[in-house]
Amino acid sequence: MKSLKENFQKKHIIIIGSGIIGKFNALELSELGFQITIIDPAQHKNSSNAALGLLMGNMYQKRKGRSWDLRKQSIELWPKWIKFLQKFNYELKIEKPLIQLTTNEAKFKKLEKFIYENQDQNLRILETDSLFIKNINKAFQTKNIKGMISFKDGRINAKSLLKTLDTYLKNKKINFLEEEIIKIRKSNNQWISITRKNEGIKSDIVIVCNSLKAVDLIDHLSHNIKLIPVLGQAIEVDINDAEVNLLSLPKQFNIDGKNIIPKSKNKLIIGSTDEYSTNPEENIFEKLTDFLDKKPSWLTKDKISKKWFGIRSRPDGNPSPIMKNLENGLIICTGFYKNGILLAPACSKWVANEIKNYFS
Ligand SMILES: Cc1cc2nc3c(=O)[nH]c(=O)nc-3n(C[C@H](O)[C@H](O)[C@H](O)COP(=O)(O)OP(=O)(O)OC[C@H]3O[C@@H](n4cnc5c(N)ncnc54)[C@H](O)[C@@H]3O)c2cc1C
């Protein structure tokens, strides 16, 4: 009897969309032996390239349900994938820990309750006298910040991760087509993906990972799938100021929902917003620094050295993400308006299991 891998080698899978979700699916399925083609007309201009890469898994406060299950699986899978991907980029790593802070007493009480009830050694309360908080207070001139530290959560540099996946995919000689798919249809037992140039590409399976545009390719009405755009913005400030050393701050932390990543002594990233729009707004500095009553003198609008945004898709009327086996050999994996980087390993595993079941 032929091995499963030999059987899979004859099966061709098309992945539409080459953000983190498309690329991670390609990695998982290529390791199982499938022939893969990824199709994307603009792989560097997507929301994955805008992501800050925070992996907020273990600090998620709901400890049951689908969302928690996906997070839990991803937390377990990430170390294995990092080890594997280090063969292609030895510098790839998850920077730990991750700190979540708030200026709101009621939110802090909730965090305390969560930590007390879970008795997880990897989660601890950070009181105002901890060194991390003291350094944050010194730099931001804040007083009332408190929160928690998660030793199991952290950050992966999203751009470096995408580049490493590209190196892997190239090394494995995975086909990549710089095309836009405008239609998919079934013909006998095969799927035909039609490009804008009106070329048809055949495959046994199609995985739709093209975020917002997924609804253009499937019968979204009968599958009850509606996606809405959510804009996320981030800024980099270059302070060029001896007043504060940004490297005295934790490597990554979050205050009242704003993620902060010191890059060097003088550079800091702050992100990101959740806006139900597709056009970046001008008052981004005010939005991203609204956790501060009074801004320290080094943090001013004119210090912004870079700003960027990404548009993600949020399912309307369904929980995020959308992972469905729509019909024989047509799978959708989209609607990652948040946490797409974190959830990529668990979601790719779900897709792989669906495909394995389909062929067995
Ligand atoms: C500022 C910002 C910060 C973020 N920070 C974090 C974070 O810290 N941690 C985290 O986990 N997540 C974060 N996210 C969220 C994360 O970026 C997303 O959840 C994730 O990138 C979604 O990936 P995706 O592959 O589904 O979509 P995308 O990366 O948007 O990729 C979709 C791809 O589909 C392609 N495509 C579209 N139509 C077609 C077509 N017809 N044919 C072929 N290809 C097509 C597009 O060109 C695109 O490349 C952040 C997002 C933003 C914007």
Coordinates of C-alpha atoms and ligand atoms in Angstrom, one line a residue:
M1 CA 0.0 0.0 0.0
K2 CA 1.3 3.5 -0.9
S3 CA 2.2 5.8 2.0
L4 CA 0.0 8.8 2.7
K5 CA 2.8 11.1 1.7
E6 CA 3.1 9.4 -1.7
N7 CA -0.6 9.8 -2.2
F8 CA -0.5 13.5 -1.1
Q9 CA 2.3 14.2 -3.6
K10 CA -0.1 13.7 -6.5
K11 CA -2.6 16.2 -5.1
H12 CA -2.4 19.8 -6.1
I13 CA -3.6 22.6 -3.7
I14 CA -4.1 26.2 -4.7
I15 CA -3.8 28.8 -2.0
I16 CA -5.4 32.1 -2.8
G17 CA -3.8 35.0 -0.9
S18 CA -0.2 35.2 0.4
G19 CA -0.5 36.9 3.8
I20 CA 0.5 35.1 7.0
I21 CA -2.5 32.8 6.7
G22 CA -1.8 31.7 3.1
K23 CA 1.9 31.3 3.7
F24 CA 1.5 29.3 6.9
N25 CA -1.0 27.0 5.2
A26 CA 1.6 26.5 2.5
L27 CA 4.2 25.5 5.0
E28 CA 2.0 23.1 6.9
L29 CA 0.7 21.4 3.7
S30 CA 4.0 21.3 1.9
E31 CA 5.5 19.5 4.9
L32 CA 2.7 16.9 4.5
G33 CA 3.9 16.4 0.9
F34 CA 1.2 18.2 -1.1
Q35 CA 2.0 20.1 -4.3
I36 CA 1.2 23.7 -3.6
T37 CA 0.7 26.8 -5.7
I38 CA 0.2 30.2 -4.0
I39 CA -1.4 33.0 -5.9
D40 CA -1.3 36.7 -4.9
P41 CA -0.9 39.9 -7.0
A42 CA 0.4 42.0 -4.1
Q43 CA 2.0 39.9 -1.4
H44 CA 4.0 42.7 0.2
K45 CA 1.1 45.1 0.5
N46 CA -1.1 43.2 2.9
S47 CA -2.1 43.5 6.6
S48 CA 0.4 40.8 7.6
N49 CA 3.2 43.2 6.6
A50 CA 1.8 45.9 8.9
A51 CA 1.4 43.6 11.9
L52 CA 3.4 44.2 15.1
G53 CA 3.6 40.5 15.8
L54 CA 2.4 40.4 19.4
L55 CA 1.4 36.9 20.5
M56 CA -1.3 37.4 23.1
G57 CA -2.2 33.8 23.8
N58 CA -1.9 32.9 27.4
M59 CA -3.0 36.2 28.7
Y60 CA -6.4 35.8 27.0
Q61 CA -8.9 36.1 29.8
K62 CA -11.6 33.7 28.5
R63 CA -10.4 30.2 29.3
K64 CA -13.0 28.3 27.3
G65 CA -14.6 28.3 23.8
R66 CA -13.3 28.2 20.3
S67 CA -11.2 31.4 20.6
W68 CA -9.3 30.1 23.6
D69 CA -8.9 26.6 22.0
L70 CA -7.2 28.2 18.9
R71 CA -5.0 30.3 21.1
K72 CA -4.0 27.4 23.3
Q73 CA -3.1 25.3 20.3
S74 CA -1.1 28.1 18.7
I75 CA 0.9 28.7 22.0
E76 CA 1.8 25.0 21.9
L77 CA 2.6 24.9 18.2
W78 CA 4.7 28.1 17.9
P79 CA 7.9 26.8 19.6
K80 CA 7.9 23.8 17.3
W81 CA 7.6 26.0 14.2
I82 CA 10.2 28.5 15.4
K83 CA 12.7 25.7 15.9
F84 CA 11.8 24.4 12.4
L85 CA 12.0 27.8 10.7
Q86 CA 15.4 28.6 12.4
K87 CA 16.9 26.3 9.8
F88 CA 16.1 29.0 7.3
N89 CA 16.7 32.0 9.6
Y90 CA 18.6 31.3 12.8
E91 CA 17.7 34.7 14.2
L92 CA 14.0 34.1 14.2
K93 CA 12.6 34.0 17.7
I94 CA 9.8 34.9 20.1
E95 CA 10.8 37.7 22.4
K96 CA 9.3 37.2 25.8
P97 CA 7.7 38.2 28.1
L98 CA 4.6 40.3 27.3
I99 CA 3.3 42.9 29.7
Q100 CA -0.3 44.0 29.7
L101 CA -1.1 47.2 31.7
T102 CA -4.0 49.5 32.4
T103 CA -4.7 52.9 33.9
N104 CA -8.2 51.8 34.8
E105 CA -8.7 50.4 38.3
A106 CA -11.8 48.3 37.4
K107 CA -9.8 46.6 34.5
F108 CA -6.9 45.9 36.9
K109 CA -9.3 44.3 39.4
K110 CA -10.4 42.0 36.6
L111 CA -6.8 41.1 35.8
E112 CA -6.2 40.3 39.5
K113 CA -9.3 38.1 39.6
F114 CA -8.2 36.3 36.4
I115 CA -4.8 35.6 37.8
Y116 CA -6.1 34.5 41.2
E117 CA -8.6 32.1 39.6
N118 CA -6.2 30.6 37.1
Q119 CA -3.2 29.9 39.3
D120 CA -1.0 29.8 36.2
Q121 CA 2.7 30.1 37.1
N122 CA 3.3 31.9 33.8
L123 CA 1.1 34.9 34.7
R124 CA 1.8 37.3 37.5
I125 CA 0.5 40.7 38.7
L126 CA 2.8 43.6 38.3
E127 CA 2.3 46.1 41.1
T128 CA 3.3 49.8 41.0
D129 CA 6.6 49.1 42.7
S130 CA 7.9 46.5 40.1
L131 CA 11.0 47.6 38.2
F132 CA 9.2 47.3 34.8
I133 CA 6.5 49.7 36.0
K134 CA 8.9 52.1 37.6
N135 CA 10.8 52.4 34.3
I136 CA 7.6 52.9 32.4
N137 CA 6.5 55.6 34.9
K138 CA 9.8 57.3 34.6
A139 CA 9.7 57.4 30.8
F140 CA 6.1 58.2 30.3
Q141 CA 5.6 60.2 33.5
T142 CA 2.7 58.1 34.5
K143 CA 1.6 57.2 38.0
N144 CA -1.4 55.0 38.0
I145 CA -0.3 52.1 35.8
K146 CA -0.6 48.4 36.9
G147 CA -1.1 45.1 35.2
M148 CA 0.2 41.7 34.6
I149 CA 3.2 39.9 33.0
S150 CA 2.9 36.8 30.9
F151 CA 6.1 34.8 30.7
K152 CA 4.7 32.5 27.9
D153 CA 3.5 35.3 25.6
G154 CA 5.7 37.6 23.6
R155 CA 6.4 38.9 20.1
I156 CA 7.6 37.6 16.8
N157 CA 8.9 40.2 14.3
A158 CA 6.2 39.8 11.6
K159 CA 8.3 41.0 8.7
S160 CA 11.1 38.7 9.6
L161 CA 8.6 35.8 9.9
L162 CA 7.2 36.5 6.5
K163 CA 10.7 36.7 5.0
T164 CA 11.7 33.4 6.6
L165 CA 8.5 31.7 5.2
D166 CA 9.4 33.1 1.8
T167 CA 12.9 31.5 2.1
Y168 CA 11.3 28.2 3.1
L169 CA 8.8 28.3 0.3
K170 CA 11.5 29.1 -2.3
N171 CA 13.8 26.4 -0.9
K172 CA 10.9 23.9 -1.3
K173 CA 10.3 25.1 -4.8
I174 CA 6.7 26.0 -4.1
N175 CA 5.0 27.6 -7.1
F176 CA 4.2 31.3 -6.7
L177 CA 2.0 33.2 -9.2
E178 CA 1.8 36.9 -9.1
E179 CA -1.8 37.0 -10.3
E180 CA -5.2 38.0 -9.1
I181 CA -7.9 35.3 -9.0
I182 CA -11.2 36.6 -10.1
K183 CA -13.3 33.4 -10.1
I184 CA -13.3 29.8 -9.0
R185 CA -15.4 27.1 -10.4
K186 CA -15.7 23.3 -10.2
S187 CA -15.3 21.1 -13.2
N188 CA -15.7 17.4 -12.7
N189 CA -13.6 16.6 -9.7
Q190 CA -11.3 19.5 -10.0
W191 CA -11.3 23.2 -9.1
I192 CA -10.4 25.8 -11.7
S193 CA -9.1 29.2 -10.5
I194 CA -9.4 31.9 -13.1
T195 CA -6.9 34.7 -13.2
R196 CA -7.5 38.2 -14.3
K197 CA -5.7 37.3 -17.5
N198 CA -8.4 34.7 -18.0
E199 CA -6.1 31.7 -17.5
G200 CA -7.5 28.7 -15.6
I201 CA -5.4 26.8 -13.1
K202 CA -6.5 23.3 -12.1
S203 CA -6.3 21.9 -8.6
D204 CA -7.8 19.2 -6.3
I205 CA -8.3 21.7 -3.5
V206 CA -8.6 25.5 -3.2
I207 CA -7.9 27.3 0.1
V208 CA -9.3 30.9 0.1
C209 CA -7.0 33.0 2.3
N210 CA -7.4 36.4 0.6
S211 CA -9.0 38.2 3.5
L212 CA -11.7 40.8 2.6
K213 CA -11.8 39.7 -1.1
A214 CA -12.7 36.1 -0.2
V215 CA -16.4 37.0 -0.5
D216 CA -15.9 37.8 -4.2
L217 CA -14.8 34.2 -4.9
I218 CA -17.4 32.2 -3.0
D219 CA -21.1 32.1 -2.8
H220 CA -21.1 34.2 0.3
L221 CA -24.9 34.5 0.5
S222 CA -25.6 30.8 0.7
H223 CA -22.7 30.3 3.1
N224 CA -23.7 33.3 5.2
I225 CA -20.3 35.0 5.1
K226 CA -20.0 38.8 5.4
L227 CA -16.7 40.5 6.0
I228 CA -16.1 44.1 7.0
P229 CA -12.9 46.1 6.8
V230 CA -11.0 47.0 10.0
L231 CA -8.2 49.5 9.6
G232 CA -5.2 49.2 11.9
Q233 CA -2.6 52.0 12.1
A234 CA 0.9 52.2 13.8
I235 CA 3.6 54.8 14.1
E236 CA 7.3 54.9 14.8
V237 CA 8.6 57.8 16.8
D238 CA 12.3 58.8 16.6
I239 CA 13.0 60.9 19.7
N240 CA 16.6 61.7 19.3
D241 CA 16.6 62.9 22.9
A242 CA 19.0 62.2 25.8
E243 CA 16.1 62.7 28.2
V244 CA 15.0 59.1 28.1
N245 CA 16.5 55.7 27.2
L246 CA 13.8 53.7 25.5
L247 CA 15.8 50.5 26.0
S248 CA 15.1 50.8 29.7
L249 CA 11.5 49.9 28.9
P250 CA 10.2 46.3 28.6
K251 CA 10.8 44.8 25.1
Q252 CA 7.0 44.8 24.4
F253 CA 4.1 45.9 26.4
N254 CA 0.5 47.1 26.1
I255 CA -1.1 50.0 27.9
D256 CA -4.9 50.2 27.7
G257 CA -4.9 48.4 24.3
K258 CA -2.0 50.2 22.7
N259 CA 1.0 48.1 21.9
I260 CA 4.4 49.6 22.6
I261 CA 7.7 48.2 21.2
P262 CA 11.0 50.0 21.9
K263 CA 13.3 49.4 18.9
S264 CA 16.4 51.2 20.1
K265 CA 17.5 53.9 22.5
N266 CA 15.6 56.5 20.5
K267 CA 13.0 54.6 18.5
L268 CA 9.6 53.3 19.6
I269 CA 6.7 51.7 17.8
I270 CA 3.1 52.4 19.0
G271 CA 0.1 50.6 17.5
S272 CA -2.5 49.7 16.6
T273 CA -6.0 51.1 16.2
D274 CA -9.2 49.3 15.3
E275 CA -11.2 51.6 12.9
Y276 CA -14.2 50.6 10.9
S277 CA -12.9 52.4 7.8
T278 CA -10.5 52.0 5.0
N279 CA -8.9 55.5 5.1
P280 CA -6.2 56.3 7.5
E281 CA -7.0 59.3 9.7
E282 CA -4.8 62.3 10.4
N283 CA -5.2 62.2 14.2
I284 CA -3.4 58.9 14.6
F285 CA -0.9 60.3 17.1
E286 CA -3.6 61.4 19.5
K287 CA -5.4 58.1 19.1
L288 CA -2.3 56.0 19.8
T289 CA -1.2 58.0 22.8
D290 CA -4.7 58.4 24.5
F291 CA -3.6 56.2 27.4
L292 CA -1.6 59.2 28.6
D293 CA -3.3 62.1 30.4
K294 CA -0.3 64.3 29.8
K295 CA 2.4 63.4 27.2
P296 CA 6.0 63.5 28.2
S297 CA 8.0 66.2 26.5
W298 CA 9.9 63.7 24.3
L299 CA 6.7 62.3 22.9
T300 CA 5.3 64.8 20.4
K301 CA 3.6 64.6 17.0
D302 CA 6.6 65.9 15.1
K303 CA 8.7 63.0 16.2
I304 CA 6.8 60.6 14.0
S305 CA 9.4 59.1 11.6
K306 CA 7.1 56.5 10.0
K307 CA 3.5 55.6 10.0
W308 CA 1.7 52.7 8.3
F309 CA -1.6 50.8 8.2
G310 CA -3.2 47.6 7.2
I311 CA -6.7 46.6 6.4
R312 CA -8.0 43.4 7.9
S313 CA -11.3 41.6 7.6
R314 CA -13.7 41.1 10.4
P315 CA -16.6 38.6 10.1
D316 CA -19.9 40.3 10.5
G317 CA -22.4 38.1 12.4
N318 CA -19.9 35.3 12.9
P319 CA -16.9 34.8 15.3
S320 CA -13.4 35.5 14.0
P321 CA -11.8 33.8 12.2
I322 CA -13.9 32.0 9.5
M323 CA -12.7 28.5 8.9
K324 CA -15.1 26.4 6.9
N325 CA -15.1 23.5 4.6
L326 CA -17.5 25.1 2.1
E327 CA -17.9 22.2 -0.3
N328 CA -15.8 19.2 -1.5
G329 CA -12.3 20.6 -1.7
L330 CA -13.1 24.3 -1.2
I331 CA -11.9 25.6 2.2
I332 CA -12.1 29.2 3.5
C333 CA -9.7 30.5 6.1
T334 CA -10.2 34.2 6.6
G335 CA -11.6 37.0 8.8
F336 CA -8.5 37.5 10.9
Y337 CA -9.1 41.0 12.0
K338 CA -6.9 40.5 15.0
N339 CA -4.3 38.0 16.0
G340 CA -3.7 36.5 12.6
I341 CA 0.0 36.1 13.4
L342 CA -0.8 34.4 16.7
L343 CA -3.4 32.1 15.3
A344 CA -1.7 31.0 12.0
P345 CA -0.3 27.7 13.3
A346 CA -3.6 26.5 14.9
C347 CA -5.6 27.5 11.9
S348 CA -3.2 25.9 9.4
K349 CA -3.4 22.7 11.4
W350 CA -7.2 22.8 11.2
V351 CA -7.0 23.2 7.4
A352 CA -4.5 20.3 7.1
N353 CA -6.8 18.0 9.1
E354 CA -9.7 18.8 6.9
I355 CA -7.7 18.0 3.8
K356 CA -6.3 14.8 5.3
N357 CA -9.8 13.7 6.1
Y358 CA -11.0 14.6 2.6
F359 CA -8.4 12.4 1.0
S360 CA -8.7 9.5 3.4
Ligands
LIG1 C1 -1.2 47.7 12.4 C2 -1.5 46.3 12.6 C3 -1.0 45.6 13.7 C4 -1.3 44.3 14.0 N1 -0.7 43.7 15.0 C5 -0.8 42.3 15.2 C6 -0.2 41.7 16.3 O1 0.5 42.3 17.0 N2 -0.4 40.3 16.4 C7 -1.2 39.6 15.6 O2 -1.3 38.4 15.8 N3 -1.9 40.2 14.6 C8 -1.7 41.6 14.4 N4 -2.4 42.2 13.4 C9 -3.4 41.5 12.6 C10 -2.8 40.6 11.5 O3 -1.9 41.5 10.7 C11 -3.8 40.0 10.6 O4 -4.7 39.3 11.5 C12 -3.2 39.1 9.6 O5 -2.2 39.7 8.9 C13 -4.3 38.6 8.6 O6 -3.6 37.8 7.6 P1 -4.2 37.3 6.3 O7 -3.2 36.4 5.6 O8 -5.6 36.8 6.6 O9 -4.5 38.6 5.4 P2 -3.5 39.6 4.6 O10 -2.2 39.7 5.2 O11 -4.2 40.9 4.4 O12 -3.3 38.8 3.2 C14 -4.4 38.7 2.2 C15 -3.7 38.5 0.9 O13 -4.7 38.2 -0.1 C16 -4.3 38.8 -1.3 N5 -5.4 38.8 -2.2 C17 -6.6 39.6 -2.1 N6 -7.4 39.3 -3.2 C18 -6.8 38.4 -3.9 C19 -7.2 37.7 -5.1 N7 -8.4 37.9 -5.7 N8 -6.3 36.8 -5.6 C20 -5.2 36.5 -5.0 N9 -4.8 37.1 -3.9 C21 -5.6 38.0 -3.4 C22 -3.8 40.2 -0.9 O14 -3.0 40.7 -1.9 C23 -3.0 39.8 0.4 O15 -1.7 39.7 0.2 C24 -2.1 43.6 13.1 C25 -2.7 44.2 12.0 C26 -2.4 45.6 11.7 C27 -3.0 46.2 10.5

